[in-house]
CSV table of C-alpha atoms and ligand atoms in Angstrom, one decimal:
chain,number,residue,atom,x,y,z
A,1,UNK,CA,-69.2,-105.6,-2.3
A,2,UNK,CA,-68.6,-101.2,-3.0
A,3,UNK,CA,-71.8,-99.3,-5.1
A,4,UNK,CA,-70.5,-96.4,-7.6
A,5,UNK,CA,-73.2,-94.4,-9.1
A,6,UNK,CA,-72.7,-92.8,-11.5
A,7,UNK,CA,-70.3,-93.9,-14.4
A,8,UNK,CA,-68.3,-90.4,-16.1
A,9,UNK,CA,-64.7,-89.3,-15.2
A,10,UNK,CA,-65.8,-89.3,-10.9
A,11,UNK,CA,-67.3,-92.4,-11.0
A,12,UNK,CA,-65.0,-94.7,-13.8
A,13,UNK,CA,-61.9,-93.4,-11.9
A,14,UNK,CA,-63.3,-94.1,-8.2
A,15,UNK,CA,-64.3,-97.8,-10.0
A,16,UNK,CA,-61.0,-98.5,-11.9
A,17,UNK,CA,-59.2,-97.6,-8.8
A,18,UNK,CA,-60.6,-99.7,-6.4
A,19,UNK,CA,-61.0,-101.8,-8.4
A,20,UNK,CA,-57.0,-102.2,-8.5
A,21,UNK,CA,-56.1,-102.5,-5.0
A,22,UNK,CA,-59.1,-105.7,-5.0
A,23,UNK,CA,-61.7,-104.1,-3.8
A,24,UNK,CA,-65.1,-105.6,-5.7
A,25,UNK,CA,-66.9,-102.9,-7.9
A,26,UNK,CA,-70.4,-102.9,-8.5
A,27,UNK,CA,-71.0,-99.3,-11.1
A,28,UNK,CA,-74.2,-98.3,-12.0
A,29,UNK,CA,-75.9,-95.3,-14.2
A,30,UNK,CA,-79.3,-94.7,-15.3
A,31,UNK,CA,-78.0,-92.9,-18.6
A,32,UNK,CA,-78.2,-96.0,-20.8
A,33,UNK,CA,-74.3,-95.7,-21.8
A,34,UNK,CA,-70.7,-95.1,-19.7
A,35,UNK,CA,-68.9,-92.0,-20.2
A,36,UNK,CA,-71.4,-89.7,-18.6
A,37,UNK,CA,-70.8,-86.0,-19.7
A,38,UNK,CA,-67.5,-87.0,-21.8
A,39,UNK,CA,-70.2,-89.9,-23.4
A,40,UNK,CA,-68.8,-89.8,-27.7
A,41,UNK,CA,-70.1,-91.7,-30.3
A,42,UNK,CA,-69.8,-92.3,-34.2
A,43,UNK,CA,-73.8,-90.1,-35.7
A,44,UNK,CA,-75.9,-92.2,-38.2
A,45,UNK,CA,-73.5,-90.5,-41.1
A,46,UNK,CA,-70.1,-92.4,-38.9
A,47,UNK,CA,-68.7,-88.9,-37.4
A,48,UNK,CA,-67.5,-89.5,-34.4
A,49,UNK,CA,-69.5,-86.7,-32.5
A,50,UNK,CA,-70.1,-85.0,-28.4
A,51,UNK,CA,-73.4,-86.3,-27.5
A,52,UNK,CA,-73.1,-83.8,-24.6
A,53,UNK,CA,-71.4,-80.5,-26.7
A,54,UNK,CA,-67.6,-80.5,-26.7
A,55,UNK,CA,-65.5,-82.3,-24.6
A,56,UNK,CA,-61.8,-81.3,-24.7
A,57,UNK,CA,-59.0,-82.5,-22.4
A,58,UNK,CA,-56.3,-80.2,-21.6
A,59,UNK,CA,-54.5,-80.5,-17.8
A,60,UNK,CA,-51.1,-79.4,-15.5
A,61,UNK,CA,-51.1,-82.7,-13.2
A,62,UNK,CA,-48.6,-85.2,-15.0
A,63,UNK,CA,-50.7,-87.6,-12.5
A,64,UNK,CA,-54.0,-87.3,-14.5
A,65,UNK,CA,-52.2,-87.8,-17.1
A,66,UNK,CA,-50.8,-90.8,-16.4
A,67,UNK,CA,-53.7,-92.4,-14.9
A,68,UNK,CA,-55.8,-91.5,-17.9
A,69,UNK,CA,-52.7,-92.5,-20.9
A,70,UNK,CA,-53.4,-96.8,-19.3
A,71,UNK,CA,-56.2,-96.3,-21.3
A,72,UNK,CA,-56.4,-94.8,-23.5
A,73,UNK,CA,-53.8,-93.5,-26.7
A,74,UNK,CA,-54.0,-89.6,-27.4
A,75,UNK,CA,-54.0,-86.9,-30.9
A,76,UNK,CA,-52.0,-84.0,-29.4
A,77,UNK,CA,-54.8,-80.8,-29.9
A,78,UNK,CA,-54.9,-77.7,-29.1
A,79,UNK,CA,-58.4,-76.2,-29.5
A,80,UNK,CA,-59.0,-72.6,-31.0
A,81,UNK,CA,-62.3,-70.2,-31.0
A,82,UNK,CA,-63.1,-67.5,-32.7
A,83,UNK,CA,-65.8,-65.1,-31.6
A,84,UNK,CA,-68.0,-63.5,-34.3
A,85,UNK,CA,-68.8,-59.8,-33.6
A,86,UNK,CA,-70.1,-58.0,-36.4
A,87,UNK,CA,-70.6,-60.8,-38.5
A,88,UNK,CA,-66.9,-61.1,-38.6
A,89,UNK,CA,-64.5,-64.1,-36.1
A,90,UNK,CA,-61.7,-63.2,-34.4
A,91,UNK,CA,-59.9,-64.6,-32.1
A,92,UNK,CA,-61.1,-65.8,-29.1
A,93,UNK,CA,-60.2,-65.2,-26.1
A,94,UNK,CA,-59.2,-61.6,-27.0
A,95,UNK,CA,-56.1,-61.7,-27.2
A,96,UNK,CA,-53.7,-58.4,-29.5
A,97,UNK,CA,-54.8,-59.8,-33.0
A,98,UNK,CA,-58.2,-59.2,-31.9
A,99,UNK,CA,-57.6,-55.7,-30.8
A,100,UNK,CA,-55.4,-55.4,-34.3
A,101,UNK,CA,-58.6,-56.3,-36.3
A,102,UNK,CA,-61.9,-55.2,-34.9
A,103,UNK,CA,-60.4,-51.2,-34.6
A,104,UNK,CA,-58.0,-51.5,-37.9
A,105,UNK,CA,-54.4,-51.1,-35.6
A,106,UNK,CA,-51.0,-52.6,-35.5
A,107,UNK,CA,-50.5,-52.7,-32.5
A,108,UNK,CA,-47.2,-54.6,-30.2
A,109,UNK,CA,-47.2,-56.3,-27.2
A,110,UNK,CA,-46.8,-53.0,-25.9
A,111,UNK,CA,-49.0,-51.4,-28.0
A,112,UNK,CA,-51.8,-53.6,-26.2
A,113,UNK,CA,-50.8,-53.8,-23.2
A,114,UNK,CA,-51.2,-50.4,-23.3
A,115,UNK,CA,-54.3,-50.3,-25.1
A,116,UNK,CA,-56.1,-52.4,-22.4
A,117,UNK,CA,-55.0,-50.0,-19.6
A,118,UNK,CA,-56.6,-47.0,-21.4
A,119,UNK,CA,-60.2,-49.0,-22.1
A,120,UNK,CA,-60.2,-50.7,-18.8
A,121,UNK,CA,-62.3,-50.1,-16.1
A,122,UNK,CA,-60.4,-50.3,-13.1
A,123,UNK,CA,-63.3,-51.7,-10.5
A,124,UNK,CA,-62.3,-53.2,-6.6
A,125,UNK,CA,-63.0,-54.4,-5.3
A,126,UNK,CA,-63.6,-56.9,-8.3
A,127,UNK,CA,-65.7,-59.5,-7.2
A,128,UNK,CA,-68.9,-59.9,-10.1
A,129,UNK,CA,-67.5,-61.9,-14.1
A,130,UNK,CA,-68.6,-58.0,-14.9
A,131,UNK,CA,-66.2,-56.1,-12.5
A,132,UNK,CA,-63.8,-58.7,-14.1
A,133,UNK,CA,-64.2,-57.8,-17.4
A,134,UNK,CA,-64.2,-54.2,-17.2
A,135,UNK,CA,-61.3,-54.1,-14.5
A,136,UNK,CA,-59.2,-56.0,-17.5
A,137,UNK,CA,-60.8,-54.5,-21.4
A,138,UNK,CA,-63.4,-52.3,-20.4
A,139,UNK,CA,-66.9,-52.0,-21.4
A,140,UNK,CA,-66.9,-52.0,-25.3
A,141,UNK,CA,-64.7,-55.2,-25.5
A,142,UNK,CA,-67.2,-56.5,-23.2
A,143,UNK,CA,-69.9,-55.7,-25.1
A,144,UNK,CA,-69.5,-57.2,-28.0
A,145,UNK,CA,-67.7,-60.2,-26.0
A,146,UNK,CA,-68.9,-61.1,-23.1
A,147,UNK,CA,-71.9,-59.1,-22.0
A,148,UNK,CA,-74.5,-61.3,-23.8
A,149,UNK,CA,-72.6,-64.2,-24.4
A,150,UNK,CA,-72.9,-64.3,-20.6
A,151,UNK,CA,-76.6,-64.0,-20.7
A,152,UNK,CA,-77.1,-65.9,-22.4
A,153,UNK,CA,-75.1,-68.8,-21.4
A,154,UNK,CA,-76.1,-68.2,-17.2
A,155,UNK,CA,-79.5,-65.9,-17.8
A,156,UNK,CA,-78.0,-64.3,-16.0
A,157,UNK,CA,-76.0,-60.2,-16.1
A,158,UNK,CA,-72.9,-60.6,-15.8
A,159,UNK,CA,-73.1,-58.2,-13.2
A,160,UNK,CA,-75.3,-61.0,-11.0
A,161,UNK,CA,-72.5,-64.4,-11.6
A,162,UNK,CA,-69.7,-64.6,-9.2
A,163,UNK,CA,-66.0,-62.6,-10.6
A,164,UNK,CA,-64.7,-67.2,-11.1
A,165,UNK,CA,-66.7,-67.3,-14.5
A,166,UNK,CA,-64.8,-64.2,-16.2
A,167,UNK,CA,-61.3,-65.1,-14.4
A,168,UNK,CA,-61.3,-68.5,-16.5
A,169,UNK,CA,-61.1,-66.6,-20.0
A,170,UNK,CA,-56.9,-65.4,-20.0
A,171,UNK,CA,-57.1,-61.9,-21.5
A,172,UNK,CA,-53.7,-61.6,-23.8
A,173,UNK,CA,-51.0,-59.1,-25.8
A,174,UNK,CA,-49.7,-61.8,-27.2
A,175,UNK,CA,-51.1,-63.8,-30.0
A,176,UNK,CA,-51.0,-66.5,-28.2
A,177,UNK,CA,-55.0,-67.5,-30.5
A,178,UNK,CA,-54.9,-71.7,-28.1
A,179,UNK,CA,-57.4,-71.3,-25.3
A,180,UNK,CA,-56.2,-73.6,-23.1
A,181,UNK,CA,-52.3,-73.2,-22.6
A,182,UNK,CA,-52.1,-76.2,-20.1
A,183,UNK,CA,-48.3,-78.6,-20.6
A,184,UNK,CA,-51.1,-81.8,-21.5
A,185,UNK,CA,-53.5,-81.1,-24.5
A,186,UNK,CA,-55.1,-83.6,-25.8
A,187,UNK,CA,-58.2,-86.3,-27.1
A,188,UNK,CA,-58.2,-89.4,-26.9
A,189,UNK,CA,-57.5,-91.3,-29.7
A,190,UNK,CA,-60.4,-93.1,-30.3
A,191,UNK,CA,-62.9,-90.8,-28.4
A,192,UNK,CA,-64.0,-90.6,-25.3
A,193,UNK,CA,-66.7,-93.7,-24.8
A,194,UNK,CA,-63.3,-97.2,-25.8
A,195,UNK,CA,-61.3,-94.6,-23.5
A,196,UNK,CA,-64.2,-95.3,-20.4
A,197,UNK,CA,-64.7,-99.0,-21.2
A,198,UNK,CA,-60.9,-100.0,-21.6
A,199,UNK,CA,-60.9,-98.5,-17.4
A,200,UNK,CA,-64.4,-100.7,-16.9
A,201,UNK,CA,-63.4,-103.9,-18.2
A,202,UNK,CA,-62.0,-105.0,-14.9
A,203,UNK,CA,-62.5,-108.9,-13.9
A,204,UNK,CA,-63.1,-106.8,-10.3
A,205,UNK,CA,-66.2,-104.5,-11.9
A,206,UNK,CA,-69.6,-105.2,-13.2
A,207,UNK,CA,-71.6,-101.5,-15.2
A,208,UNK,CA,-74.7,-102.0,-15.3
A,209,UNK,CA,-76.8,-99.7,-16.9
A,210,UNK,CA,-80.4,-97.6,-17.6
A,211,UNK,CA,-80.6,-97.9,-12.9
A,212,UNK,CA,-80.8,-95.6,-10.7
A,213,UNK,CA,-79.5,-95.3,-7.6
A,214,UNK,CA,-83.3,-94.0,-6.0
A,215,UNK,CA,-85.0,-97.2,-6.7
A,216,UNK,CA,-82.1,-100.1,-5.5
A,217,UNK,CA,-81.0,-97.5,-2.8
A,218,UNK,CA,-83.2,-98.8,0.3
A,219,UNK,CA,-83.4,-102.8,-1.1
A,220,UNK,CA,-79.2,-103.8,-1.1
A,221,UNK,CA,-76.5,-103.1,1.3
A,222,UNK,CA,-73.3,-102.4,0.1
A,223,UNK,CA,-69.7,-101.8,2.1
A,224,UNK,CA,-69.7,-98.0,0.6
A,225,UNK,CA,-70.7,-96.0,-2.2
A,226,UNK,CA,-69.5,-94.2,-3.9
A,227,UNK,CA,-71.6,-91.5,-5.6
A,228,UNK,CA,-71.4,-89.2,-8.5
A,229,UNK,CA,-74.7,-87.6,-8.5
A,230,UNK,CA,-76.2,-84.7,-8.0
A,231,UNK,CA,-76.2,-84.1,-4.3
A,232,UNK,CA,-79.6,-82.4,-3.8
A,233,UNK,CA,-81.3,-86.0,-5.2
A,234,UNK,CA,-79.1,-87.2,-2.8
A,235,UNK,CA,-81.2,-86.1,0.5
A,236,UNK,CA,-84.5,-86.0,-1.6
A,237,UNK,CA,-84.0,-81.9,-1.7
A,238,UNK,CA,-84.5,-81.3,2.0
A,239,UNK,CA,-82.9,-77.5,1.8
A,240,UNK,CA,-84.9,-77.4,-1.8
A,241,UNK,CA,-83.2,-77.9,-5.4
A,242,UNK,CA,-79.5,-76.8,-6.1
A,243,UNK,CA,-79.8,-74.4,-8.7
A,244,UNK,CA,-78.2,-75.7,-12.4
A,245,UNK,CA,-78.1,-74.6,-16.7
A,246,UNK,CA,-79.1,-76.8,-18.7
A,247,UNK,CA,-77.7,-77.0,-22.1
A,248,UNK,CA,-80.2,-78.1,-25.6
A,249,UNK,CA,-77.8,-79.8,-27.9
A,250,UNK,CA,-78.9,-78.9,-32.4
A,251,UNK,CA,-76.8,-81.9,-33.9
A,252,UNK,CA,-76.3,-81.5,-37.4
A,253,UNK,CA,-74.6,-83.4,-40.6
A,254,UNK,CA,-74.0,-81.2,-44.0
A,255,UNK,CA,-72.9,-83.5,-45.9
A,256,UNK,CA,-70.7,-83.6,-49.4
A,257,UNK,CA,-68.9,-81.0,-47.0
A,258,UNK,CA,-65.1,-81.1,-45.3
A,259,UNK,CA,-65.7,-78.1,-43.4
A,260,UNK,CA,-68.0,-75.7,-42.6
A,261,UNK,CA,-65.8,-73.8,-40.5
A,262,UNK,CA,-61.7,-72.5,-39.7
A,263,UNK,CA,-61.8,-74.2,-36.1
A,264,UNK,CA,-63.5,-75.8,-33.3
A,265,UNK,CA,-65.5,-73.9,-31.7
A,266,UNK,CA,-67.7,-70.9,-32.9
A,267,UNK,CA,-68.8,-68.7,-30.2
A,268,UNK,CA,-72.2,-66.4,-31.6
A,269,UNK,CA,-72.7,-63.9,-28.5
A,270,UNK,CA,-73.9,-61.0,-29.2
A,271,UNK,CA,-76.7,-63.3,-32.3
A,272,UNK,CA,-78.4,-66.6,-32.4
A,273,UNK,CA,-80.5,-68.4,-29.6
A,274,UNK,CA,-77.4,-70.4,-29.5
A,275,UNK,CA,-74.4,-70.5,-27.9
A,276,UNK,CA,-71.7,-72.1,-30.4
A,277,UNK,CA,-70.7,-74.1,-32.7
A,278,UNK,CA,-68.5,-76.5,-33.0
A,279,UNK,CA,-67.8,-79.4,-36.1
A,280,UNK,CA,-66.2,-82.9,-34.1
A,281,UNK,CA,-63.7,-83.0,-37.1
A,282,UNK,CA,-61.1,-80.2,-36.1
A,283,UNK,CA,-61.9,-82.1,-32.5
A,284,UNK,CA,-60.8,-85.7,-34.0
A,285,UNK,CA,-59.3,-85.5,-36.8
A,286,UNK,CA,-61.5,-87.6,-38.5
A,287,UNK,CA,-61.3,-88.0,-42.5
A,288,UNK,CA,-64.9,-87.9,-43.6
A,289,UNK,CA,-66.7,-86.3,-46.8
A,290,UNK,CA,-69.1,-84.3,-44.1
A,291,UNK,CA,-69.1,-83.5,-41.2
A,292,UNK,CA,-71.1,-83.9,-38.5
A,293,UNK,CA,-71.5,-79.6,-35.9
A,294,UNK,CA,-73.5,-78.8,-33.1
A,295,UNK,CA,-75.5,-75.8,-31.9
A,296,UNK,CA,-75.5,-74.7,-28.0
A,297,UNK,CA,-79.0,-73.8,-27.1
A,298,UNK,CA,-78.7,-73.0,-22.9
A,299,UNK,CA,-81.7,-73.9,-20.4
A,300,UNK,CA,-83.0,-73.7,-17.8
A,301,UNK,CA,-84.6,-76.6,-17.7
A,302,UNK,CA,-83.5,-80.0,-18.2
A,303,UNK,CA,-80.5,-82.1,-18.1
A,304,UNK,CA,-77.9,-80.5,-14.8
A,305,UNK,CA,-74.6,-79.2,-16.6
A,306,UNK,CA,-73.7,-76.3,-14.7
A,307,UNK,CA,-73.6,-75.2,-11.4
A,308,UNK,CA,-74.5,-71.0,-11.3
A,309,UNK,CA,-71.6,-70.3,-9.1
A,310,UNK,CA,-73.3,-67.8,-6.3
A,311,UNK,CA,-72.7,-66.6,-3.2
A,312,UNK,CA,-76.8,-67.9,-2.7
A,313,UNK,CA,-76.5,-71.2,-4.4
A,314,UNK,CA,-72.5,-72.0,-2.3
A,315,UNK,CA,-74.5,-71.3,0.8
A,316,UNK,CA,-77.4,-73.8,-0.5
A,317,UNK,CA,-74.5,-76.9,-1.2
A,318,UNK,CA,-72.8,-76.2,2.5
A,319,UNK,CA,-76.0,-76.9,4.0
A,320,UNK,CA,-76.0,-80.3,2.0
A,321,UNK,CA,-72.5,-80.7,2.0
A,322,UNK,CA,-72.5,-80.5,6.1
A,323,UNK,CA,-74.8,-83.5,5.9
A,324,UNK,CA,-73.2,-85.3,4.1
A,325,UNK,CA,-70.3,-85.2,6.4
A,326,UNK,CA,-72.6,-87.2,8.7
A,327,UNK,CA,-73.3,-89.6,5.9
A,328,UNK,CA,-71.9,-93.1,7.3
A,329,UNK,CA,-70.1,-95.5,4.4
A,330,UNK,CA,-70.9,-93.0,1.8
A,331,UNK,CA,-68.4,-91.4,-0.6
A,332,UNK,CA,-69.4,-88.1,-2.6
A,333,UNK,CA,-67.3,-86.9,-5.3
A,334,UNK,CA,-67.6,-85.2,-8.4
A,335,UNK,CA,-68.6,-82.6,-10.4
A,336,UNK,CA,-73.2,-82.6,-9.3
A,337,UNK,CA,-71.9,-84.3,-5.7
A,338,UNK,CA,-69.5,-81.4,-5.1
A,339,UNK,CA,-71.7,-78.8,-7.2
A,340,UNK,CA,-68.8,-77.5,-8.4
A,341,UNK,CA,-67.8,-76.3,-11.9
A,342,UNK,CA,-65.6,-78.6,-12.5
A,343,UNK,CA,-63.4,-80.2,-15.4
A,344,UNK,CA,-62.7,-82.8,-16.2
A,345,UNK,CA,-58.9,-83.2,-15.0
A,346,UNK,CA,-60.0,-82.4,-12.3
A,347,UNK,CA,-62.7,-84.7,-11.6
A,348,UNK,CA,-60.4,-87.1,-12.0
A,349,UNK,CA,-57.6,-85.9,-9.4
A,350,UNK,CA,-60.8,-85.8,-6.9
A,351,UNK,CA,-61.8,-89.1,-7.7
A,352,UNK,CA,-58.5,-90.1,-7.1
A,353,UNK,CA,-58.2,-88.3,-3.4
A,354,UNK,CA,-61.6,-90.1,-2.6
A,355,UNK,CA,-60.1,-93.6,-3.9
A,356,UNK,CA,-57.1,-93.0,-1.5
A,357,UNK,CA,-59.1,-92.2,1.5
A,358,UNK,CA,-61.3,-94.9,0.6
A,359,UNK,CA,-58.9,-97.5,0.3
A,360,UNK,CA,-56.5,-96.0,3.1
B,401,FAD,P1,-71.1,-86.6,-14.9
B,401,FAD,O1,-70.1,-86.6,-16.1
B,401,FAD,O2,-71.8,-85.9,-14.7
B,401,FAD,O3,-72.0,-88.2,-14.4
B,401,FAD,C1,-72.5,-88.6,-13.4
B,401,FAD,C2,-73.1,-89.9,-14.1
B,401,FAD,O4,-73.5,-90.1,-12.8
B,401,FAD,C3,-74.0,-89.0,-15.5
B,401,FAD,O5,-73.5,-90.4,-16.5
B,401,FAD,C4,-75.7,-89.7,-14.7
B,401,FAD,O6,-75.6,-90.1,-14.8
B,401,FAD,C5,-74.6,-90.5,-13.7
B,401,FAD,N1,-76.4,-90.6,-12.0
B,401,FAD,C6,-76.0,-89.0,-11.5
B,401,FAD,N2,-77.0,-90.0,-10.7
B,401,FAD,C7,-77.7,-91.1,-11.3
B,401,FAD,C8,-78.3,-91.8,-10.3
B,401,FAD,N3,-79.9,-91.8,-9.3
B,401,FAD,N4,-78.3,-93.2,-10.8
B,401,FAD,C9,-78.0,-92.9,-11.0
B,401,FAD,N5,-76.6,-92.8,-12.3
B,401,FAD,C10,-76.7,-91.0,-12.3
B,401,FAD,N6,-64.7,-80.6,-19.2
B,401,FAD,C11,-63.4,-80.6,-19.8
B,401,FAD,O7,-62.2,-80.2,-19.0
B,401,FAD,N7,-63.1,-80.2,-21.0
B,401,FAD,C12,-64.2,-79.2,-21.6
B,401,FAD,O8,-64.2,-79.2,-23.4
B,401,FAD,C13,-65.5,-80.0,-21.3
B,401,FAD,N8,-66.7,-79.0,-22.0
B,401,FAD,C14,-67.9,-79.7,-21.5
B,401,FAD,C15,-69.3,-79.2,-21.6
B,401,FAD,C16,-70.2,-78.8,-21.2
B,401,FAD,C17,-71.1,-78.8,-22.3
B,401,FAD,C18,-70.2,-80.0,-20.4
B,401,FAD,C19,-71.5,-79.7,-19.8
B,401,FAD,C20,-69.4,-80.3,-19.3
B,401,FAD,C21,-67.6,-79.5,-20.0
B,401,FAD,N9,-66.7,-80.0,-18.8
B,401,FAD,C22,-65.9,-80.6,-20.0
B,401,FAD,C23,-66.9,-80.7,-18.1
B,401,FAD,C24,-66.9,-82.0,-17.2
B,401,FAD,O9,-67.9,-82.3,-18.4
B,401,FAD,C25,-67.4,-82.3,-16.6
B,401,FAD,O10,-66.1,-82.4,-15.9
B,401,FAD,C26,-67.3,-83.5,-16.2
B,401,FAD,O11,-68.0,-85.0,-17.1
B,401,FAD,C27,-68.2,-84.9,-15.1
B,401,FAD,O12,-68.3,-85.8,-14.7
B,401,FAD,P2,-68.5,-86.5,-13.6
B,401,FAD,O13,-68.2,-88.2,-13.3
B,401,FAD,O14,-69.0,-85.5,-12.2
B,401,FAD,O15,-69.9,-86.1,-14.3
C-alpha cells in the first residue's frame, strides 16, 4: 500500500496514475475536502465559487490536457483582466489599447513599439522584478500598474523580488487582451472538485480527509510515500521556515445582479487593501439571478499559498531538497514540496513524471 499525502493536483494525479498501474493507494488530506487549493463548490446562494481564489486552467502541454480530459469535459474560457488606475479600467497585461486609452493616443503596432522604446529605462543586467518592468515599459506604467500591486501582493519592493515574478506578465504591442495565450484555455465544465472526484474514483484508491501526515507518520509503515505538503514541515523545520505569502479571501454574494464587473478579474494596484476582485460567473458561465465575487487580501500569516522567489529562499529550499534526496521511499512533488511558483498544469506535468519514476 502506498500513501499519498495531499489531495491537490499533485497528489490526485499521482494517485490516479499509480492506481491505473495496479498500485493500491491510501490518500490523505488534512483539509476536509479534495482538490487542494483548486477546490470549488457552490456558496449558500448556489453560485459555483473557488474557495481559495480564482483558478484558471491554461496549458501548452497536450500531455497534461489529455490526462485531465479523461476526468472532465471543458468549457472554453479565455481569461481577461482590467487594471483600475485613477478610477478607470484598462486592459492588463499592458497592450496597445492600454497605451491609447491611458494617454489619449492612436498608436498602431509600430507606434506602440516606438512608444515603449522611448519610455523604457534600459537595465543591464536584468536581475529583479523592478529591472524587468522598467526595462520594458518605463517608470510611469511601472508606477501605475506594477509598483504598488507588487508591494501589496508580496509585502516586498519589486527591487527585492526575483526577475521571474514580473517576467510572467507579458507586454504587448498588439491589442490581444487575453491574460494567457496558451493553446489550451478552459475551465472544467462541472468544476474542479467534480474533476477530482472522477480522478480519485478508482477501486485501488481510498481517500481519508481531515488527517494530518504528522499524526500518522510514526504509526504506520508504507511501501512508498508521496508527499505533496510543505517540504520544511516534513523535516520539522530543521533549517528554519521557508517563507510563504498568504491571502485571506473575502467572498460576497450580490443578489439580483447579473454582472458585477466587465471581466473575470479587475486588479486594483493603487487603491484598497485587496489586490483584485474576481467574479466567478465569468469563469464558469453559470446562469444565476445574482453573482458572487471574491476579494483577495495578501498577508504574511496564514495558509502557505505563494513560495516567495528570492535567492535566500531558494538557497534554504536547496538545503531541504538535498535532505529529501537522502530520504528513502519518499517522493516529494507539488507546489509546496518543491517550493516552486507552479501553475496547475506544471504541477500535473511534474506529478506525471514522478509517477513514471515510481512505476519504473
Ligand atoms: P495544493 O493544491 O496546495 O495541495 C496540497 C494539499 O496537501 C493540500 O490540500 C493540503 O491540505 C495537503 N497537505 C499539506 N500538508 C499536509 C499534511 N501534513 N497532511 C495532510 N495533508 C497535507 N494555477 C493556475 O494554473 N491557474 C490559476 O489561475 C491559479 N490561480 C491561483 C490562485 C491562488 C490564489 C493560488 C494560491 C494559486 C493559484 N494557482 C493557479 C496555483 C495552483 O493553486 C497550484 O498550482 C496547485 O493548486 C498546486 O497543487 P498541489 O497539489 O501542488 O498543492
